[in-house]
Structures are given as C-alpha cells and as structure tokens.
Coordinates of C-alpha atoms and ligand atoms in Angstrom, one line a residue:
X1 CA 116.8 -42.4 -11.2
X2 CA 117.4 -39.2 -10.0
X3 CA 117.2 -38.5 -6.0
X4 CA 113.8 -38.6 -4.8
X5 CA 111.0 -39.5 -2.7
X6 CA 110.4 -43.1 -4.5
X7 CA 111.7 -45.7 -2.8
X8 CA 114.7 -48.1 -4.8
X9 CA 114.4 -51.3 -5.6
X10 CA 116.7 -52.6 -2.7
X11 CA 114.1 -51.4 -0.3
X12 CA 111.5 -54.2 -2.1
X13 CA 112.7 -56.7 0.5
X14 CA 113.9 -58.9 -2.5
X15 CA 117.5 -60.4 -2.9
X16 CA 117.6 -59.6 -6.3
X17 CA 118.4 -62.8 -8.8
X18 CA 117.8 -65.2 -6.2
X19 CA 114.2 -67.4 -6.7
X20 CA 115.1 -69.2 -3.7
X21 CA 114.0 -66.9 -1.0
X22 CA 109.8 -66.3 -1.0
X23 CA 108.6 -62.8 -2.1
X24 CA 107.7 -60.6 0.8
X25 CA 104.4 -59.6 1.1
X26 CA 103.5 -56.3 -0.6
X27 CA 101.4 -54.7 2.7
X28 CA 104.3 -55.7 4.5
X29 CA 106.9 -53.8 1.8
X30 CA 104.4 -50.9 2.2
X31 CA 104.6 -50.6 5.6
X32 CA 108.2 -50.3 6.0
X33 CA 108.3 -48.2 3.4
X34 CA 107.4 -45.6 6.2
X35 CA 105.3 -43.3 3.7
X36 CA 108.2 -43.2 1.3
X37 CA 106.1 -43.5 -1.8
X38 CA 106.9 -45.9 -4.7
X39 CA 105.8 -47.1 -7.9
X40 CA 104.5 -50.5 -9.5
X41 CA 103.7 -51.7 -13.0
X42 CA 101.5 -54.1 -14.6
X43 CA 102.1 -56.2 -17.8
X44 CA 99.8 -58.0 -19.5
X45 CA 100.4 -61.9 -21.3
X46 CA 101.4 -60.8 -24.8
X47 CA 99.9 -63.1 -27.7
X48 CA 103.0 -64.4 -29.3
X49 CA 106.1 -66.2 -28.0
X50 CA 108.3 -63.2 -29.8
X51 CA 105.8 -60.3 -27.7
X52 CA 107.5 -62.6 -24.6
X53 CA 110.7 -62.0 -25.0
X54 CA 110.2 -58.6 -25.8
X55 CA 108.0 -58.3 -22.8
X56 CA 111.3 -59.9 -20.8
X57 CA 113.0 -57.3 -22.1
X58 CA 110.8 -54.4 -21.3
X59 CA 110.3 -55.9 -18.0
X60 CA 114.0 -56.0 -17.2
X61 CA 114.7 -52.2 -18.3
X62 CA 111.1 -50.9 -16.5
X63 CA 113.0 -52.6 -13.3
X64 CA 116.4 -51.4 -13.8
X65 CA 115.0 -48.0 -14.8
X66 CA 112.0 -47.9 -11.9
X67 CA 112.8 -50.0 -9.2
X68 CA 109.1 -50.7 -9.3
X69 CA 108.2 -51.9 -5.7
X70 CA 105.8 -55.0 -6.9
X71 CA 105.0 -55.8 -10.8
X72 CA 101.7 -57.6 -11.6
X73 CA 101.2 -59.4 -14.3
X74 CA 97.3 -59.9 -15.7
X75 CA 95.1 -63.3 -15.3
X76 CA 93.7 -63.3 -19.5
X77 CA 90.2 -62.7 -19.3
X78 CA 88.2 -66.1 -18.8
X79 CA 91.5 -67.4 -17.5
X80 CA 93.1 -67.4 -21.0
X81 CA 96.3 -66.8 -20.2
X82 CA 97.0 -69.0 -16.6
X83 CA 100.0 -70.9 -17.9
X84 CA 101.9 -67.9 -19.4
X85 CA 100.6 -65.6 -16.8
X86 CA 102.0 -68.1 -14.0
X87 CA 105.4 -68.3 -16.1
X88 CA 106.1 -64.7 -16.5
X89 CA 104.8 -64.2 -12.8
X90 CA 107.7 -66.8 -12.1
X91 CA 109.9 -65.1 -14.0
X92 CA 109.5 -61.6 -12.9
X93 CA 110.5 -63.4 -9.3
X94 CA 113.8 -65.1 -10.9
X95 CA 114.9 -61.6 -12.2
X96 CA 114.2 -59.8 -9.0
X97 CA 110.4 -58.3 -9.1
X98 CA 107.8 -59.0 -6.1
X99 CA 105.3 -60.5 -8.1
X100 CA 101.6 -59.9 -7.8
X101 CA 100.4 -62.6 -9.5
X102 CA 96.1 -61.7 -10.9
X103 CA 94.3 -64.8 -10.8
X104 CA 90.2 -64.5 -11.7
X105 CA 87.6 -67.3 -10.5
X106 CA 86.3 -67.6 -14.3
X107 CA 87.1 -71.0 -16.0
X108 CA 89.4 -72.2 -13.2
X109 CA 87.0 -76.2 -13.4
X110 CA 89.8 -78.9 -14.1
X111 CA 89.3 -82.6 -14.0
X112 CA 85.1 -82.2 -13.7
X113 CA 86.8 -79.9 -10.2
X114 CA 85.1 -76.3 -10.4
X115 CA 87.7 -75.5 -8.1
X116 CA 91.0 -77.3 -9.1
X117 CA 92.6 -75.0 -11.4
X118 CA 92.7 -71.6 -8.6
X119 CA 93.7 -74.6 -5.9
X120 CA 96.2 -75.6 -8.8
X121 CA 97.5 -72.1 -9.1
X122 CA 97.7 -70.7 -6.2
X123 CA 100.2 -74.4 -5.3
X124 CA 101.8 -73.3 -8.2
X125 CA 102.6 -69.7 -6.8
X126 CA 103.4 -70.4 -3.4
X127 CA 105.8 -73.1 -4.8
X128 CA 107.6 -70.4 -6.5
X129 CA 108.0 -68.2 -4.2
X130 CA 105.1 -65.6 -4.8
X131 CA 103.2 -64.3 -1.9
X132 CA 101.0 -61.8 -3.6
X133 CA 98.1 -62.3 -5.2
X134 CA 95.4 -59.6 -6.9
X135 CA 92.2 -61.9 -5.9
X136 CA 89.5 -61.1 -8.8
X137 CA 86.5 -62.3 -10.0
X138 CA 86.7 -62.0 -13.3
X139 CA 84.6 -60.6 -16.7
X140 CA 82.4 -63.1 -18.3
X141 CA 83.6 -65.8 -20.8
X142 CA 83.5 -64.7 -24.2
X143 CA 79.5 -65.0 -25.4
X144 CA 78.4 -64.2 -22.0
X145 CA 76.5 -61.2 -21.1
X146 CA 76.2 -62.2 -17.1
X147 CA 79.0 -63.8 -15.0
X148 CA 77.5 -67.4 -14.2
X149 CA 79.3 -69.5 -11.3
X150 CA 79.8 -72.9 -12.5
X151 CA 78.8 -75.3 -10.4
X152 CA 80.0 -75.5 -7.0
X153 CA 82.6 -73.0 -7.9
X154 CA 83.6 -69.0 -6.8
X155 CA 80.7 -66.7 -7.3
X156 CA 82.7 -63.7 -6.8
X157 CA 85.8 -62.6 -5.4
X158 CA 85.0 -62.7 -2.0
X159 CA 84.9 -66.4 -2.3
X160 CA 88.5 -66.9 -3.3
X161 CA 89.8 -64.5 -0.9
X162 CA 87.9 -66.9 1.3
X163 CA 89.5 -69.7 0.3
X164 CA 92.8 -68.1 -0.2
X165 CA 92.7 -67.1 3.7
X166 CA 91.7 -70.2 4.9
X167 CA 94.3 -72.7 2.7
X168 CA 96.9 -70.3 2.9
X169 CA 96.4 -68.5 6.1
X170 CA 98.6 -65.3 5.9
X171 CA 100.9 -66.5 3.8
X172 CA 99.9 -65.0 0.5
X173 CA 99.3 -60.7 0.6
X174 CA 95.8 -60.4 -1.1
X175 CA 94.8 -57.7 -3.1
X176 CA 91.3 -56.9 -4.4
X177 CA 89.7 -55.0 -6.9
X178 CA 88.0 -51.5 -5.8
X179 CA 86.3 -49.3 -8.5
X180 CA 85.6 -45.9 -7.2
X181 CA 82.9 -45.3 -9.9
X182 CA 81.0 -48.4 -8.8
X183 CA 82.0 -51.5 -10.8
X184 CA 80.4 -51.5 -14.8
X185 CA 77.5 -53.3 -13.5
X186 CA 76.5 -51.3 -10.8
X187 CA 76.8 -49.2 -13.2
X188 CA 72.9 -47.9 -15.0
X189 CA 72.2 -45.6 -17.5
X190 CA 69.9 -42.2 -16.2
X191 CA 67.4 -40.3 -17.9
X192 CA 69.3 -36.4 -16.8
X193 CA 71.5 -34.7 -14.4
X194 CA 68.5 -33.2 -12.7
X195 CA 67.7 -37.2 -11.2
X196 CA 70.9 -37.1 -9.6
X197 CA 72.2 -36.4 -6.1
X198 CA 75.3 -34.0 -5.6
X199 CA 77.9 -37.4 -5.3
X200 CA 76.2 -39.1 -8.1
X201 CA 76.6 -36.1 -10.4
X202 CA 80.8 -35.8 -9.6
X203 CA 81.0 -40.1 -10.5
X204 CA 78.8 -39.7 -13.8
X205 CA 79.9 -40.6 -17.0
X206 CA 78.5 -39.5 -20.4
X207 CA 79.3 -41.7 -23.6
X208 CA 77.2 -41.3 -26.8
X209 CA 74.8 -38.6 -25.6
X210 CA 74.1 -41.1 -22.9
X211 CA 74.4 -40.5 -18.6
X212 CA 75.7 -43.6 -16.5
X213 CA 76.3 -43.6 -12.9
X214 CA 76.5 -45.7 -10.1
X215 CA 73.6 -44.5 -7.9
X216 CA 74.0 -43.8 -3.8
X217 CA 72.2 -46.8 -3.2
X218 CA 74.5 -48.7 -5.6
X219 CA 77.6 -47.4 -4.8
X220 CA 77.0 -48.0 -0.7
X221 CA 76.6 -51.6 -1.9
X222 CA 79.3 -51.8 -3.2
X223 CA 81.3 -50.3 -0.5
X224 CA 79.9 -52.9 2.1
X225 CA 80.9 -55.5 -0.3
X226 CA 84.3 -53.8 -0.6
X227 CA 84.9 -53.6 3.1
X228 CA 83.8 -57.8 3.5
X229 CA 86.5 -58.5 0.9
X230 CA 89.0 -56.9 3.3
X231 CA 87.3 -58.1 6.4
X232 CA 88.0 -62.1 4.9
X233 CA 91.2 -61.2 4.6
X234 CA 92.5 -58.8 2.1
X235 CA 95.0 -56.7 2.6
X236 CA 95.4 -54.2 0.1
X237 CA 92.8 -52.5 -2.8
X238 CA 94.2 -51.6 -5.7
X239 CA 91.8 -49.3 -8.3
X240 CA 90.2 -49.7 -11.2
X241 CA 91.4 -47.1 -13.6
X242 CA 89.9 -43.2 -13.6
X243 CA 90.9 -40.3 -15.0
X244 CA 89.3 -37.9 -12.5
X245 CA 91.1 -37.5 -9.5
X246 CA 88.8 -36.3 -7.6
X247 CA 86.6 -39.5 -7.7
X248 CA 89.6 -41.2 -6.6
X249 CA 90.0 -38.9 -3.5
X250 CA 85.9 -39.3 -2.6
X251 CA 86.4 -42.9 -2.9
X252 CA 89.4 -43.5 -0.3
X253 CA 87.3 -41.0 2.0
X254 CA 84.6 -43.3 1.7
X255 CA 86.7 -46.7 2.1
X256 CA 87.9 -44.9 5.1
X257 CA 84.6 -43.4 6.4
X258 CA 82.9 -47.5 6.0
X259 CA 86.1 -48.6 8.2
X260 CA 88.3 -50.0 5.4
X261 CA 92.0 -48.8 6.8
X262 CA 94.2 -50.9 4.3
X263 CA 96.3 -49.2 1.7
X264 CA 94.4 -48.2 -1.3
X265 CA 96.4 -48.0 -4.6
X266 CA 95.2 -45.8 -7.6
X267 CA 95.5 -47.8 -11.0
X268 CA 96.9 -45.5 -13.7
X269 CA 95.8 -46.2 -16.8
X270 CA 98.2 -45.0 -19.5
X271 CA 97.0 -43.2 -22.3
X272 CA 99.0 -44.2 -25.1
X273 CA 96.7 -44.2 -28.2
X274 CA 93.4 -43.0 -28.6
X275 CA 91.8 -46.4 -29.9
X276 CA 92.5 -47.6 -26.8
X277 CA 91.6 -44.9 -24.4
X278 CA 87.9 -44.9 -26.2
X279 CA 87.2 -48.5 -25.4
X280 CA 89.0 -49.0 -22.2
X281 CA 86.9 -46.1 -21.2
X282 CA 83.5 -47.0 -22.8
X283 CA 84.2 -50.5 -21.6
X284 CA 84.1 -49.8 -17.5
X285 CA 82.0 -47.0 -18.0
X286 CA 84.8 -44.3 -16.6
X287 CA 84.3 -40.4 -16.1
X288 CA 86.1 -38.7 -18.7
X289 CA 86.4 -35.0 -17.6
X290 CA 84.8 -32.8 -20.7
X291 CA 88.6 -31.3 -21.0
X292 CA 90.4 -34.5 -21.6
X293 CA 87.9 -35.6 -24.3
X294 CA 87.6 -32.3 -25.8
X295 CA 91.6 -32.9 -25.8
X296 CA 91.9 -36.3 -27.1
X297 CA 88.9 -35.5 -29.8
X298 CA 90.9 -32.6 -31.3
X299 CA 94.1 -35.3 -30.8
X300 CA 93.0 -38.3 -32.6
X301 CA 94.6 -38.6 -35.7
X302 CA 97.9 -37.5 -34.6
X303 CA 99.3 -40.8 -32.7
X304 CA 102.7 -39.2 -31.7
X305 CA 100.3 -35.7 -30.3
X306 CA 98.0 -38.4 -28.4
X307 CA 101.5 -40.2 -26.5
X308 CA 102.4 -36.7 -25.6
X309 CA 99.5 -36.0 -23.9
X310 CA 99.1 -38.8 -22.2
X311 CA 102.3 -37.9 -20.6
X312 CA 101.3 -34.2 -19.6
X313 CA 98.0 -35.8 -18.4
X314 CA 99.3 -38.1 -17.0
X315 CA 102.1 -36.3 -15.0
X316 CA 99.0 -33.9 -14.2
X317 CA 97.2 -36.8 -12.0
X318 CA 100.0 -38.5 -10.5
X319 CA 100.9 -35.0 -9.2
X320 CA 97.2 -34.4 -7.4
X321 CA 97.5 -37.9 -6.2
X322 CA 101.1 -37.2 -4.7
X323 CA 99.5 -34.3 -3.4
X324 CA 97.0 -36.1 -1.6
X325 CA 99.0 -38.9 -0.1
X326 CA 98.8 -42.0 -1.8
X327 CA 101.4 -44.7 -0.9
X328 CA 102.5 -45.4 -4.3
X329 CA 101.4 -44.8 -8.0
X330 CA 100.5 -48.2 -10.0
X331 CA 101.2 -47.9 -13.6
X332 CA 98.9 -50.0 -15.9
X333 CA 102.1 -50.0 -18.5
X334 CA 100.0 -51.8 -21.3
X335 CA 103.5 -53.2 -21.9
X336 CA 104.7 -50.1 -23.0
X337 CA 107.1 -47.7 -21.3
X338 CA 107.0 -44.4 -23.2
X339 CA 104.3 -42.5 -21.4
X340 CA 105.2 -44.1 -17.4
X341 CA 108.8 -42.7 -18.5
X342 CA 107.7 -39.5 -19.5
X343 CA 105.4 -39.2 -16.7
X344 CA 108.0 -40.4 -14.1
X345 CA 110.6 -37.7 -15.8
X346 CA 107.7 -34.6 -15.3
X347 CA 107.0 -35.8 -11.6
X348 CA 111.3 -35.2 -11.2
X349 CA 111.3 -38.9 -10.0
X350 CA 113.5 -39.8 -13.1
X351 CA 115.7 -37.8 -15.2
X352 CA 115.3 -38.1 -19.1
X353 CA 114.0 -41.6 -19.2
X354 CA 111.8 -40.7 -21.9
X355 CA 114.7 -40.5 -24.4
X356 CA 115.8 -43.9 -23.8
X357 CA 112.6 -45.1 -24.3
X358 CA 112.2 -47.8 -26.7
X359 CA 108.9 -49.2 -28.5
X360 CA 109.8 -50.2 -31.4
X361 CA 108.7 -53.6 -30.5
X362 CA 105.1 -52.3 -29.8
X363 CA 103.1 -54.3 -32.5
X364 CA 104.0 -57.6 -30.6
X365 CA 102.0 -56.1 -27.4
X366 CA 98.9 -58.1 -28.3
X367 CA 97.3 -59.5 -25.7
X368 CA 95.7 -62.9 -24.9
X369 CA 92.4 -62.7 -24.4
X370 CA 91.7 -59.0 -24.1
X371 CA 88.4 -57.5 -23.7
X372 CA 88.2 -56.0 -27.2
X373 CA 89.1 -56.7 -30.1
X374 CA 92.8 -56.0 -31.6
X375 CA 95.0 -56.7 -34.7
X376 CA 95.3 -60.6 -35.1
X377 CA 91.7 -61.2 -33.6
X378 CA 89.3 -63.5 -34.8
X379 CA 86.4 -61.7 -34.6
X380 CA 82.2 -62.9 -35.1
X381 CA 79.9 -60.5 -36.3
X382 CA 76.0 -60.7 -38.4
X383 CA 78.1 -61.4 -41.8
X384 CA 80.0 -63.9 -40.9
X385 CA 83.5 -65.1 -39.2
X386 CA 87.0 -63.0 -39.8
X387 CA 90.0 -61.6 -38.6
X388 CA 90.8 -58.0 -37.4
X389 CA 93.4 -56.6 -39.6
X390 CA 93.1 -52.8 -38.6
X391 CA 91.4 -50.4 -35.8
X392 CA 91.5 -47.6 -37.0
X393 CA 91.6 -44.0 -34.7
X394 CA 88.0 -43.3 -35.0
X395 CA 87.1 -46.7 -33.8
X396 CA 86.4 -48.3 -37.2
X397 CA 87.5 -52.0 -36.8
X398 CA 88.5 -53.8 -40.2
X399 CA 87.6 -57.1 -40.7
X400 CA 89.0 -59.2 -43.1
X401 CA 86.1 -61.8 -43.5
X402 CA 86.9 -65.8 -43.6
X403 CA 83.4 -67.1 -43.3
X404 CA 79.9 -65.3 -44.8
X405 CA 76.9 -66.6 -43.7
X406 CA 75.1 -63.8 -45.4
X407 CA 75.2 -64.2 -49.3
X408 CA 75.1 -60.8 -50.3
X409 CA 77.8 -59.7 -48.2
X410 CA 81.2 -61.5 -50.3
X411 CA 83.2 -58.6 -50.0
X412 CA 87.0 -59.3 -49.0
X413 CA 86.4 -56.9 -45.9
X414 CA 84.2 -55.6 -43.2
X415 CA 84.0 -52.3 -41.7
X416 CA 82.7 -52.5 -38.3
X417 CA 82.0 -50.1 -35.2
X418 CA 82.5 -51.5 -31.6
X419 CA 79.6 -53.1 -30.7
X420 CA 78.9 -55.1 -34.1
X421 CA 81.3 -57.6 -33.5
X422 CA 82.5 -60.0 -30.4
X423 CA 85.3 -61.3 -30.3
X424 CA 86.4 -65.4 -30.6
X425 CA 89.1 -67.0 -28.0
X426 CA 90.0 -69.7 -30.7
Ligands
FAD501 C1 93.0 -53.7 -10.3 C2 92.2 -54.6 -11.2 C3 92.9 -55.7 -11.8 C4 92.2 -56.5 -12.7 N1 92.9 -57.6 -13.3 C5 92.2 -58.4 -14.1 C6 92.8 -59.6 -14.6 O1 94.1 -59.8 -14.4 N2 92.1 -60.4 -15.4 C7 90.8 -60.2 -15.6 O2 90.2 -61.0 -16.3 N3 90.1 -59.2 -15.1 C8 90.8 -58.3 -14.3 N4 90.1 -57.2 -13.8 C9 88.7 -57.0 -14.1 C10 87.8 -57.7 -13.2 O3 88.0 -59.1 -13.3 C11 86.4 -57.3 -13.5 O4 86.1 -56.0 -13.2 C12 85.3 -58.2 -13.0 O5 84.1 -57.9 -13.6 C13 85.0 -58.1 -11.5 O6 86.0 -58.6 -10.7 P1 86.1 -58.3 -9.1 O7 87.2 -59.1 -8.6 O8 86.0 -56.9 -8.9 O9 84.7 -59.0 -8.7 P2 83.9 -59.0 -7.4 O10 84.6 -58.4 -6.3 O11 83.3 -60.4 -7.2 O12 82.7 -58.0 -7.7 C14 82.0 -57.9 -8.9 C15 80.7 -57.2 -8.8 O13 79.7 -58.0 -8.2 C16 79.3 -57.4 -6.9 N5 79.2 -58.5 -6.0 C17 79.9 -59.7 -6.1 N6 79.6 -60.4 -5.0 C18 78.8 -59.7 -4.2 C19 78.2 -60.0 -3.0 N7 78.3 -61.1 -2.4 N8 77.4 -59.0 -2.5 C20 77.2 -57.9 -3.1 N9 77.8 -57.6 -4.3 C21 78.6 -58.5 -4.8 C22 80.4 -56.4 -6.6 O14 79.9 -55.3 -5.8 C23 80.7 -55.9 -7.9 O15 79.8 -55.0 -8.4 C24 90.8 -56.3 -12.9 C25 90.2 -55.2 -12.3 C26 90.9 -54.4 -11.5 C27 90.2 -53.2 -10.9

C-alpha cells in the first residue's frame, strides 16, 4: 500500500488474530476514521469446500494487500448458505477482518419457529464476536415470483432491524439495504421518455428495447421507507450496485434532504466478465449509461479486453465518488481480486497490486444459491431437468439435460436464453 488517504488496517479497531475481543462497530470505525476514507469488500459463500479454502486464501491476501476497514460476507439467497456464511463470517473475525455478517429474513422458520433461525443467528454472531450485521430482507425462494412472509415471521427488513434493536439493543451496528434506482420492484416498465419527469428520466433504465424506472411517486416511497429502517435503528446504508454515478450522488442528496444523516456506502460492483455484468444488471434493473454498453457490446468476446475495462471503469467511478465525498468505497469482489487491484492501483491508493494478482483459482468462485444460473447448476426449464455446463458470452446458457418430459426433445443438450430456465436449489 502505497501512502495515501485510505485508512490501514490497524485503524479498524481490531487486534488482529485475536477472536477474543468483540468486533467494533462499523459506524463507530467510521466515525473515528475522521473523513479518512477507506475501503471494504464483500465475498460471497463459494459452492465447494475447495472454492473455501481458496476463498481463505483470497480473503487473507485482499486483507494483507487492502487493509479493508470491514469485509462482508453474503446471506445465500433464500438463506442457502447460513451455516457457511456464519463460518466464514467467524473466520474472517479469527484472521483479523470486522465482519459484517448479511443475514435475510427468507427461510429463517426452524423447529415449526418462523423466527428461530435469525434469533439462532444473530446468538450465533454476537457469541463470536461480530457486531455488524447488513439487516436484509431477502429475494424470493426459488419458484417464487412474490416475497411471501411465512407465518408469523419478518415481512421485510424493517422487521428484523426491529427485532435486532430491541434483543440486542445497540450492540450489533445495523446496516440496511438502499437502492438509489428504487428497488427492482418498485421498479415498472414505461411506455416512452416523453411520460417521464426530469428525475425519472436520469434513474431510467433501458434493457431489450424496453424503459423501466422507478416513478417519483415510487421512489418517495421508498425513501420514507428507507428513512424508518434507520429511524428503528440502523445505522449505516450501504447501496445497491449502479454504474451511473450520478444516480448515486441524487440519491445521498435525497437520503439527506428526507433527514437520513447516517453514512451512506456506494456498492461497487465489479465488472469482471460480461456474462455477469448482463444479468446482474438486467436482474435489479440498473442504468447502464449508453457508453458503457456500447463499450462492453463491442467488448464481449474478448474476456481479458472486458477485465481491463472494468478496471478503467471502474477507476473512473471510484474517482467521481472520491470526488464527491463518500466515506469509503465497498467493493462487491465477486471473490475475485483482479479488477479491485487494478482499480485501487489507478486511484494511487496501491502500487502495482494488479501484477500480483492471482485468479487462477477463479472456476471454484461458484456460489451457493445465486440468483442466476452458473456452471454446476441444476437448472428446470419446458424440456425437462439438467445441469448448466456452459454460459456462454452472449448469454446463451448450455444445458446438459438429465430429465425430458417432452418426447421430442432427446437431445444430449439444451441451448437456452435467460429467462427459459430457473434454477433448482437441490
Ligand atoms: C447491500 C446489499 C446487500 C445484499 N445482500 C444480500 C445477501 O447477502 N443475500 C441475499 O439473499 N440478498 C441480498 N441482497 C438483496 C436483497 O435481499 C434484495 O434486494 C431483496 O429483494 C430486498 O431486500 P431489502 O432488505 O432491501 O428489503 P426491504 O427493505 O424489506 O425492502 C424490499 C422492498 O419492499 C418495500 N417495502 C418493504 N416493506 C415496506 C413497508 N413496510 N413499507 C413500504 N415499503 C416496504 C421496500 O420499499 C422495497 O421496495 C442485498 C442487497 C443489497 C443492496
């Protein structure tokens, strides 16, 4: 690291190594940070027991190399992953992180209890010495097209923070969710720019020909809702990915204009491959500025030329954001560490990183549980049952089919687009 304006990892408040003393809380680290800005990653469960070591690995260079200020690790979607996300959480402590642990209100009934498992977890945490947690709601179960409560359990994340604040009092830091383009179900398709207001025009996003935005009405909701999620007792918003910095900067004038003061976070979504940057951004709906996709269109089949750019891109937004003021810049690392390295080296916060870089362990960076479909997934579609064998860079996913239940369709394989196939948590 060379000398610069990001604050070490001896400023974190942690005694390195030792599990023993509780985490501090990660407001708390932020205010004595006294506006010296930092960074802080997030990993994701990986599938196999190899992808965790690996991930141990990663984790423990990203840290020596970083000196991240907190490191989160994801909550599987439908709670897929709460064992191994709670172990690595535990881990990250042992071996010196602040932890933020993610923990989602989806799945969590245990013992006929719709509430045991996030009163099971959160015991869990505070036994081990975490004191942050990133309070979510949660995506639908697999199948599901609407998130349903179960009965007598959290119908959003307002509830746990509820019930965080009053079984843990000020204990744990809370963190929520904000999505400055309106969350993907606030989220409606429009018939044409010329319906839209001035502010609705700047969040809208355009996939497929098609307009999406979160209208003023919408969006105020949402902002209300925001601000009661801090007012139970949240401490700190940390943002849904964007790629236009500008929506970022209208959304923390907002926050502040509807009386939320906490620190907001931007979440920086790497772009490492295109695959991914497609469906990540299809999936919550985000603005993609018509330069970046002309870019990654022209980029597509030239993985190495995609990485590259998402490190000049990158570099480009953490600069505006620097620029602006943020507190810190949270790196959604999808366990990777090429492009935060290269970005970190362009902002002159680290010095050739990027070289030392090593990813050779990539392919084991499945995840548990993710929201679409990768390599390794079993995978439902109209023909039958199978297993995702390939994504390819336009999108196509292959399937290499296990069970017809059309006759005519015994081929070996299916060829499928986003959209014709959901995935299976077997
Ligand atoms: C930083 C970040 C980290 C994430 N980490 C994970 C993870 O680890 N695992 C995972 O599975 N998912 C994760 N997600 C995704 C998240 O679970 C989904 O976006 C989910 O659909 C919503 O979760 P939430 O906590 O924002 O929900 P909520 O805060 O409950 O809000 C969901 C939507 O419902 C509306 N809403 C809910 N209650 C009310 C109410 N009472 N009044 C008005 N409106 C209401 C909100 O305005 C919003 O539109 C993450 C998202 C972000 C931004």
């Amino acid at each position: 690291m060379t000398e610069g304006s990001i604050s070490n990892g001896n400023s974190n408040g942690h005694d390195n190594g030792s599990a023993s003393q509780a985490d501090p809380r990660i407001v708390d680290l932020i205010k004595s940070a006294n506006g010296e800005m930092f960074t802080s990653l997030e990993y994701f469960p990986p599938r196999t027991e190899a992808g965790v070591e690996n991930l141990y690995n990663r984790m423990d260079r990203m840290k020596e190399n970083l000196s991240p200020l907190f490191t989160d690790v994801t909550w599987g979607a439908g709670g897929s992953t709460a064992d191994l996300s709670m172990r690595l959480s535990l881990r990250a402590r042992e071996t010196g992180h602040v932890a933020n642990l993610h923990l989602t209100c989806t799945n969590m009934e245990k013992d006929g209890d719709p509430i045991k498992g996030v009163h099971d977890a959160l015991r869990a945490a505070h036994d081990g010495g975490i004191r942050n947690i990133v309070a979510l709601r949660g995506d639908p179960p697999h199948g599901q097209d609407e998130w349903k409560a179960s009965e007598g359990g959290f119908t959003c994340a307002l509830d746990l923070v509820k019930y965080i604040t009053k079984h843990y009092g000020k204990s744990f830091g809370i963190a929520v969710a904000g999505y400055p383009e309106g969350h993907p179900n606030a989220i409606s398709e429009v018939e044409s720019l010329n319906d839209l207001s001035e502010s609705e025009k700047k969040r809208c996003s355009n996939f497929d020909g098609k307009l999406y935005v979160c209208k003023d009405e919408d969006y105020k909701k949402e902002m209300d809702y925001l601000k009661e999620k801090i007012d139970a007792g949240s401490d700190l918003i940390m943002t849904q990915m964007f790629f236009d910095v500008e929506i970022f900067i209208q959304f923390v004038k907002d926050c502040r204009a509807f009386g939320i003061t906490c620190p907001i976070i931007p979440g920086l979504m790497c772009i490492n491959a295109y695959p991914g940057f497609k469906k990540m951004a299809q999936f919550c709906k985000t603005r993609v500025p018509k330069a970046l996709e002309e870019t990654m269109e022209s980029l597509k089949d030239d993985a190495a030329a995609v990485k590259s750019f998402g490190v000049e891109y990158g570099a480009e937004v953490c600069q505006a954001l620097i620029d602006f003021g943020v507190d810190g810049l949270h790196f959604y690392t999808l366990n990777l560490e090429k492009v935060v390295y290269g970005i970190t080296d362009k902002l002159g916060i680290t010095n050739g990183l990027i070289e030392k870089s090593n990813e050779n362990d990539a392919s084991s960076m499945v995840a548990v549980g993710s929201a679409w479909a990768r390599v390794g997934d079993i995978v439902k579609c109209t023909y039958g049952t199978g297993m995702v064998t390939e994504i390819r860079t336009d999108g196509v996913t292959v399937v290499e089919m296990t069970k017809w239940v059309l006759a005519y369709g015994q081929k070996p394989r299916a060829y499928l687009q986003s959209g014709q196939f959901k995935k299976l948590f077997v």
